[in-house]
Short mmCIF file of C-alpha atoms in Angstrom, two decimals:
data_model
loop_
_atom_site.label_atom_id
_atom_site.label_comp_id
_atom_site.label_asym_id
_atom_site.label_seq_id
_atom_site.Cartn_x
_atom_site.Cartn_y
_atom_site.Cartn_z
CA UNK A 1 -18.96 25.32 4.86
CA UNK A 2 -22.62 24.60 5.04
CA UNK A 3 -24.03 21.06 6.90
CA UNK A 4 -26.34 20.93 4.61
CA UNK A 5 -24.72 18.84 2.32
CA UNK A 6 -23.58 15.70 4.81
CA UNK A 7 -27.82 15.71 5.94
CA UNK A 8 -28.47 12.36 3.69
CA UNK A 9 -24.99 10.34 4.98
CA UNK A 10 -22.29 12.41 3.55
CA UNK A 11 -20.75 13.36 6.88
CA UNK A 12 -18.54 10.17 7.49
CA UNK A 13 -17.26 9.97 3.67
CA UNK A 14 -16.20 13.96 3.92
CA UNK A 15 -14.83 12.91 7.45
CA UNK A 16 -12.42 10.33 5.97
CA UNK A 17 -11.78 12.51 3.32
CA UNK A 18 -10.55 15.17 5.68
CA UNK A 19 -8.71 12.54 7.87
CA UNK A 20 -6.41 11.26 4.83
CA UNK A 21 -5.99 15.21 3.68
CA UNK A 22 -4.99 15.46 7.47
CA UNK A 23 -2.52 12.56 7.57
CA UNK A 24 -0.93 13.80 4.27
CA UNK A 25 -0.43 17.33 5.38
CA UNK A 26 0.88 16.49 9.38
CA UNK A 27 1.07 12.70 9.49
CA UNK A 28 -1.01 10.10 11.87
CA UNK A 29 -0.29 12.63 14.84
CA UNK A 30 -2.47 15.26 12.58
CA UNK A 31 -5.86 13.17 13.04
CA UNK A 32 -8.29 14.72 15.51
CA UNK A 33 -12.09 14.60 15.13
CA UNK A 34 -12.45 17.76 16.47
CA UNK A 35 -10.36 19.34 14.01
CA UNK A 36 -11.92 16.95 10.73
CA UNK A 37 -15.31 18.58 11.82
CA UNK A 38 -14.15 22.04 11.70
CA UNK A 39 -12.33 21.46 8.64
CA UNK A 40 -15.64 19.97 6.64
CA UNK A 41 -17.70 22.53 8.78
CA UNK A 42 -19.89 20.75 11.46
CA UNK A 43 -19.68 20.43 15.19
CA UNK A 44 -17.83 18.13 17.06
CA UNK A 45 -21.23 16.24 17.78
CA UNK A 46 -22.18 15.54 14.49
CA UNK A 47 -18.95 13.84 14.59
CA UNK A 48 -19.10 11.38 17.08
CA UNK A 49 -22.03 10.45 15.92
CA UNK A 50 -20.36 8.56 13.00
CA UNK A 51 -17.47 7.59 14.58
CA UNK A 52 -16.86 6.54 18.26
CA UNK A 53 -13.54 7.24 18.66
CA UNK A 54 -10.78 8.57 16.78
CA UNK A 55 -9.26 4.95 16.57
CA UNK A 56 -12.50 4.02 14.95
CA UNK A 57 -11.64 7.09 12.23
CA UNK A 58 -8.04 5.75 11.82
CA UNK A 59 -9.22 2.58 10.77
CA UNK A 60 -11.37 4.08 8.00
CA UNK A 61 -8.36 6.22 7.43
CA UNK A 62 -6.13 2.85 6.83
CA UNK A 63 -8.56 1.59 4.78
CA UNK A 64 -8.04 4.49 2.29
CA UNK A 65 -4.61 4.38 2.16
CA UNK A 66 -4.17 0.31 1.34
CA UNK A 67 -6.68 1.34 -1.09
CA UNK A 68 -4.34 4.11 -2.63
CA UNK A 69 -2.02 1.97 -2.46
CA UNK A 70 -3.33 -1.03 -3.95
CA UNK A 71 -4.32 1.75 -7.24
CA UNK A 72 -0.83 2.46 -7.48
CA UNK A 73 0.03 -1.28 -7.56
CA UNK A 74 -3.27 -1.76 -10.02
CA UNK A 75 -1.59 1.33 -12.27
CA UNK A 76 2.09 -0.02 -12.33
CA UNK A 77 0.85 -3.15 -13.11
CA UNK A 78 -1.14 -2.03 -16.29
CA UNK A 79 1.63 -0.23 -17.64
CA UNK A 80 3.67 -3.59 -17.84
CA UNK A 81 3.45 -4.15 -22.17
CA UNK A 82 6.27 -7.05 -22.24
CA UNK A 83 3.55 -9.96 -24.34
CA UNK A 84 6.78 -12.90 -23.64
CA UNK A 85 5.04 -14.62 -20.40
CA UNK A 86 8.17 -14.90 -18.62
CA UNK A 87 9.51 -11.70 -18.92
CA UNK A 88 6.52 -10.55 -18.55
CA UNK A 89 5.74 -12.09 -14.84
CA UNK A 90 9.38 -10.59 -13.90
CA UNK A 91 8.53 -7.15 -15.08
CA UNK A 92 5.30 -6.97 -13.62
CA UNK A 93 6.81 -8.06 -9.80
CA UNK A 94 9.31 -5.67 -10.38
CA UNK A 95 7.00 -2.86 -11.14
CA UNK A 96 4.62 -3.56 -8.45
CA UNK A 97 7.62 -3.52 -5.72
CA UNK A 98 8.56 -0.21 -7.75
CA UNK A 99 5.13 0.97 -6.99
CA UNK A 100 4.90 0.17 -3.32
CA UNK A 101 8.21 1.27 -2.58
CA UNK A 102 6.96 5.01 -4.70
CA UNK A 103 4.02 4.86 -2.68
CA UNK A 104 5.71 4.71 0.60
CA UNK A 105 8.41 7.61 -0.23
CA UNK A 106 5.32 9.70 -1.73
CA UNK A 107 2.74 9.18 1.25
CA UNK A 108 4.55 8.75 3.42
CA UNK A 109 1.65 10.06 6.60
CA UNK A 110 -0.73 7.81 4.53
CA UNK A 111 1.42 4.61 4.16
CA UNK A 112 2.50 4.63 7.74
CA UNK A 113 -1.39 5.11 9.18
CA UNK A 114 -2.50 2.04 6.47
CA UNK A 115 0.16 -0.02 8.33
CA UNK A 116 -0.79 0.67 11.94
CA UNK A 117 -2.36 -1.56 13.40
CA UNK A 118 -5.94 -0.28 13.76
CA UNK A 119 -8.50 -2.45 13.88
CA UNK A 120 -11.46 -2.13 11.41
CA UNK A 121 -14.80 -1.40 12.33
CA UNK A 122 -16.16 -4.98 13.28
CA UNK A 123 -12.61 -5.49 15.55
CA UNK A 124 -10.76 -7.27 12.90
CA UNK A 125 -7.66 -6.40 11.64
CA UNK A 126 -7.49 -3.77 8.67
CA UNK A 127 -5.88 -5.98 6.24
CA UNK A 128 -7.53 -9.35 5.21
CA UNK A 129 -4.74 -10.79 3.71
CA UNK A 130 -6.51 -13.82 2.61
CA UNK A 131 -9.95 -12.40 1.68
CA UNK A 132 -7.60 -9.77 -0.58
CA UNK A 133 -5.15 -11.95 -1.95
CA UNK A 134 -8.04 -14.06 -3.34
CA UNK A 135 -10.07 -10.95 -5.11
CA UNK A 136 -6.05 -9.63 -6.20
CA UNK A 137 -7.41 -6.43 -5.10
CA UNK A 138 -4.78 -4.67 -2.61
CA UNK A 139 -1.23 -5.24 -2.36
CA UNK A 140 -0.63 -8.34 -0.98
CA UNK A 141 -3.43 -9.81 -3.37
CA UNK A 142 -1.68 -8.45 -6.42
CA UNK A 143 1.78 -9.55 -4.92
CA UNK A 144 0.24 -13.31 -4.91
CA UNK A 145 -0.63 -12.49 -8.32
CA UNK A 146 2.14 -11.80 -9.50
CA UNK A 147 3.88 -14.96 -8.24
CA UNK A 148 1.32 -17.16 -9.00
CA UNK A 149 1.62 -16.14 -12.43
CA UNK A 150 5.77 -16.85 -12.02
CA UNK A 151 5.07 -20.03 -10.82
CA UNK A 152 2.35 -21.04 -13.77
CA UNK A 153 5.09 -19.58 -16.79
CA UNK A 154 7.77 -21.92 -14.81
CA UNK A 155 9.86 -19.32 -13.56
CA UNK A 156 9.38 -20.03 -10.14
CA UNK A 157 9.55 -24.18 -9.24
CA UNK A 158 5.82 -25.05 -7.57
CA UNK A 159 8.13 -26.49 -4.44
CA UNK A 160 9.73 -22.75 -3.62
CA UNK A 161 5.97 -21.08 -4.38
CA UNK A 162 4.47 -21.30 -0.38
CA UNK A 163 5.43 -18.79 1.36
CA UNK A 164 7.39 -16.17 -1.53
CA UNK A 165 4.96 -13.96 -0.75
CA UNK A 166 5.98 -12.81 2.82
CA UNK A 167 9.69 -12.79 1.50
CA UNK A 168 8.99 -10.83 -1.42
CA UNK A 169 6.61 -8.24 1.07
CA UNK A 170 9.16 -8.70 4.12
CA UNK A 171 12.12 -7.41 1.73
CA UNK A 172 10.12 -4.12 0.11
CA UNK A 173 8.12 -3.35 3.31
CA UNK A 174 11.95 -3.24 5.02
CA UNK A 175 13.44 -1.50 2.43
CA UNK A 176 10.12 1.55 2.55
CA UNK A 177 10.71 1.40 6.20
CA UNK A 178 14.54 2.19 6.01
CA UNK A 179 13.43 4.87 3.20
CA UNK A 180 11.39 6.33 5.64
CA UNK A 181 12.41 6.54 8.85
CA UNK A 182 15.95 4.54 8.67
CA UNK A 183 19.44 4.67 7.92
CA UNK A 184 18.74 5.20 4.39
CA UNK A 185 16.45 8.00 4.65
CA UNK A 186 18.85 10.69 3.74
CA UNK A 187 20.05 8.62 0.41
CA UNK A 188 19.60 11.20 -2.69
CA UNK A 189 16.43 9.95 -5.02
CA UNK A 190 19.15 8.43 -7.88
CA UNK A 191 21.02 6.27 -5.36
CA UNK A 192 17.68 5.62 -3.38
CA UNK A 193 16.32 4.59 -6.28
CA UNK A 194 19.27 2.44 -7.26
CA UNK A 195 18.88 0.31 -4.13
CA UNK A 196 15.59 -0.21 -4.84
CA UNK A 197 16.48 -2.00 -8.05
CA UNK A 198 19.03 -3.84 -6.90
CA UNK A 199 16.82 -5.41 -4.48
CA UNK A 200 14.26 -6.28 -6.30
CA UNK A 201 17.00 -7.75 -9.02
CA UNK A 202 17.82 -9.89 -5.88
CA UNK A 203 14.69 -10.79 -5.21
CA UNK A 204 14.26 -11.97 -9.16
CA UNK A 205 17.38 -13.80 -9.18
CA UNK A 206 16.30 -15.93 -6.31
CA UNK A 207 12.89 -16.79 -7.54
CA UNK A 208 14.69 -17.90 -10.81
CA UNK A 209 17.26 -19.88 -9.17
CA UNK A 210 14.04 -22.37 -8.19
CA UNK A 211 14.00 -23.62 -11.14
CA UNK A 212 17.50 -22.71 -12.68
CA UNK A 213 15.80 -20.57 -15.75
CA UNK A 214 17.33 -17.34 -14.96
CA UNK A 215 18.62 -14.79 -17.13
CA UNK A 216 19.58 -10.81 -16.85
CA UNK A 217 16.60 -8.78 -17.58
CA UNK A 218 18.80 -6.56 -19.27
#
């Protein structure tokens, strides 16, 4: 492949690009800047002179993949027609938790590397989870969406709302984790799949026990 085409600032994009194609096909272990500049066709040089290290890549690299994950969450999310305002809160936590558990069985290189914990490029961490959860943009933003919007149709009691978010994330992140890389890992997709619902029906049931209004789904 020509350079040509990464002269006017293209180089660290296609770089990125070729780090998350990378991490898809072989995992975090797969990430070398050596090998992204052969792949997109410079040298090595042109390389580090958009990135300092490959940590400083990896970051980028997580950055990509909280954003593919937060359009997963954004696309679940969407899909969610229920117009009631209480079912509707319910379905759309339940899809989103759908969603990031999908995600994490899916991509699994990509989910793993946007979990890491590389720093971003001014030394912070990669996820802003207050700066996000304010703009609803990634995950944990939508997650605080979602239960905000519990907490405003009465589902979930205003005393219980601090804090649901970590539970709610604590519960899926453990159960993608044990997907993964964990005892569950070998589970076929159907019974997978029905774990996944039954902890997110738990999850549901205890947000509705806050204020005693809750009902089956189903």
């Amino acid at each position: 492949m020509s350079t040509a085409r990464y002269h006017h600032g293209n180089l660290r994009a296609a770089l990125v690009e070729a780090g998350v194609a990378a991490v898809r096909e072989s995992g975090p272990d797969g990430v070398a800047l050596r090998d992204l500049a052969r792949r997109v066709g410079v040298s090595h040089n042109a390389a580090y002179r958009h990135f300092a290290d490959r940590e400083e890549l990896m970051g980028e690299i997580a950055g990509a993949g909280m954003a593919a994950l937060g359009e997963e969450g954004r696309r679940r999310l969407d899909a969610v027609g229920e117009t009631d305002p209480v079912r509707r809160s319910r379905l759309r936590l339940r899809a989103l938790g759908r969603g990031y558990v999908a995600f994490a069985r899916a991509e699994r290189g990509l989910f793993r590397v946007a979990f890491a914990d590389h720093p971003s490029l001014d030394g912070t961490p990669t996820m802003d989870v207050e700066a996000e959860a304010a703009a609803w943009e990634g995950p944990f933003g939508q997650l605080v969406g979602c239960l905000d919007e519990m907490e405003a149709v009465g589902f979930l009691a205003s005393s219980a709302r601090p804090g649901a978010e970590y539970t709610c994330w604590a519960a899926v992140h453990g159960l993608s984790m044990l997907l993964l890389e964990g005892p569950l890992q070998k589970l076929p997709d159907e019974a997978a799949e029905a774990v996944v619902e039954e902890v997110l029906a738990s999850l549901d049931r205890g947000l509705g026990a806050t204020t005693g209004t809750y009902a089956p789904l189903d």
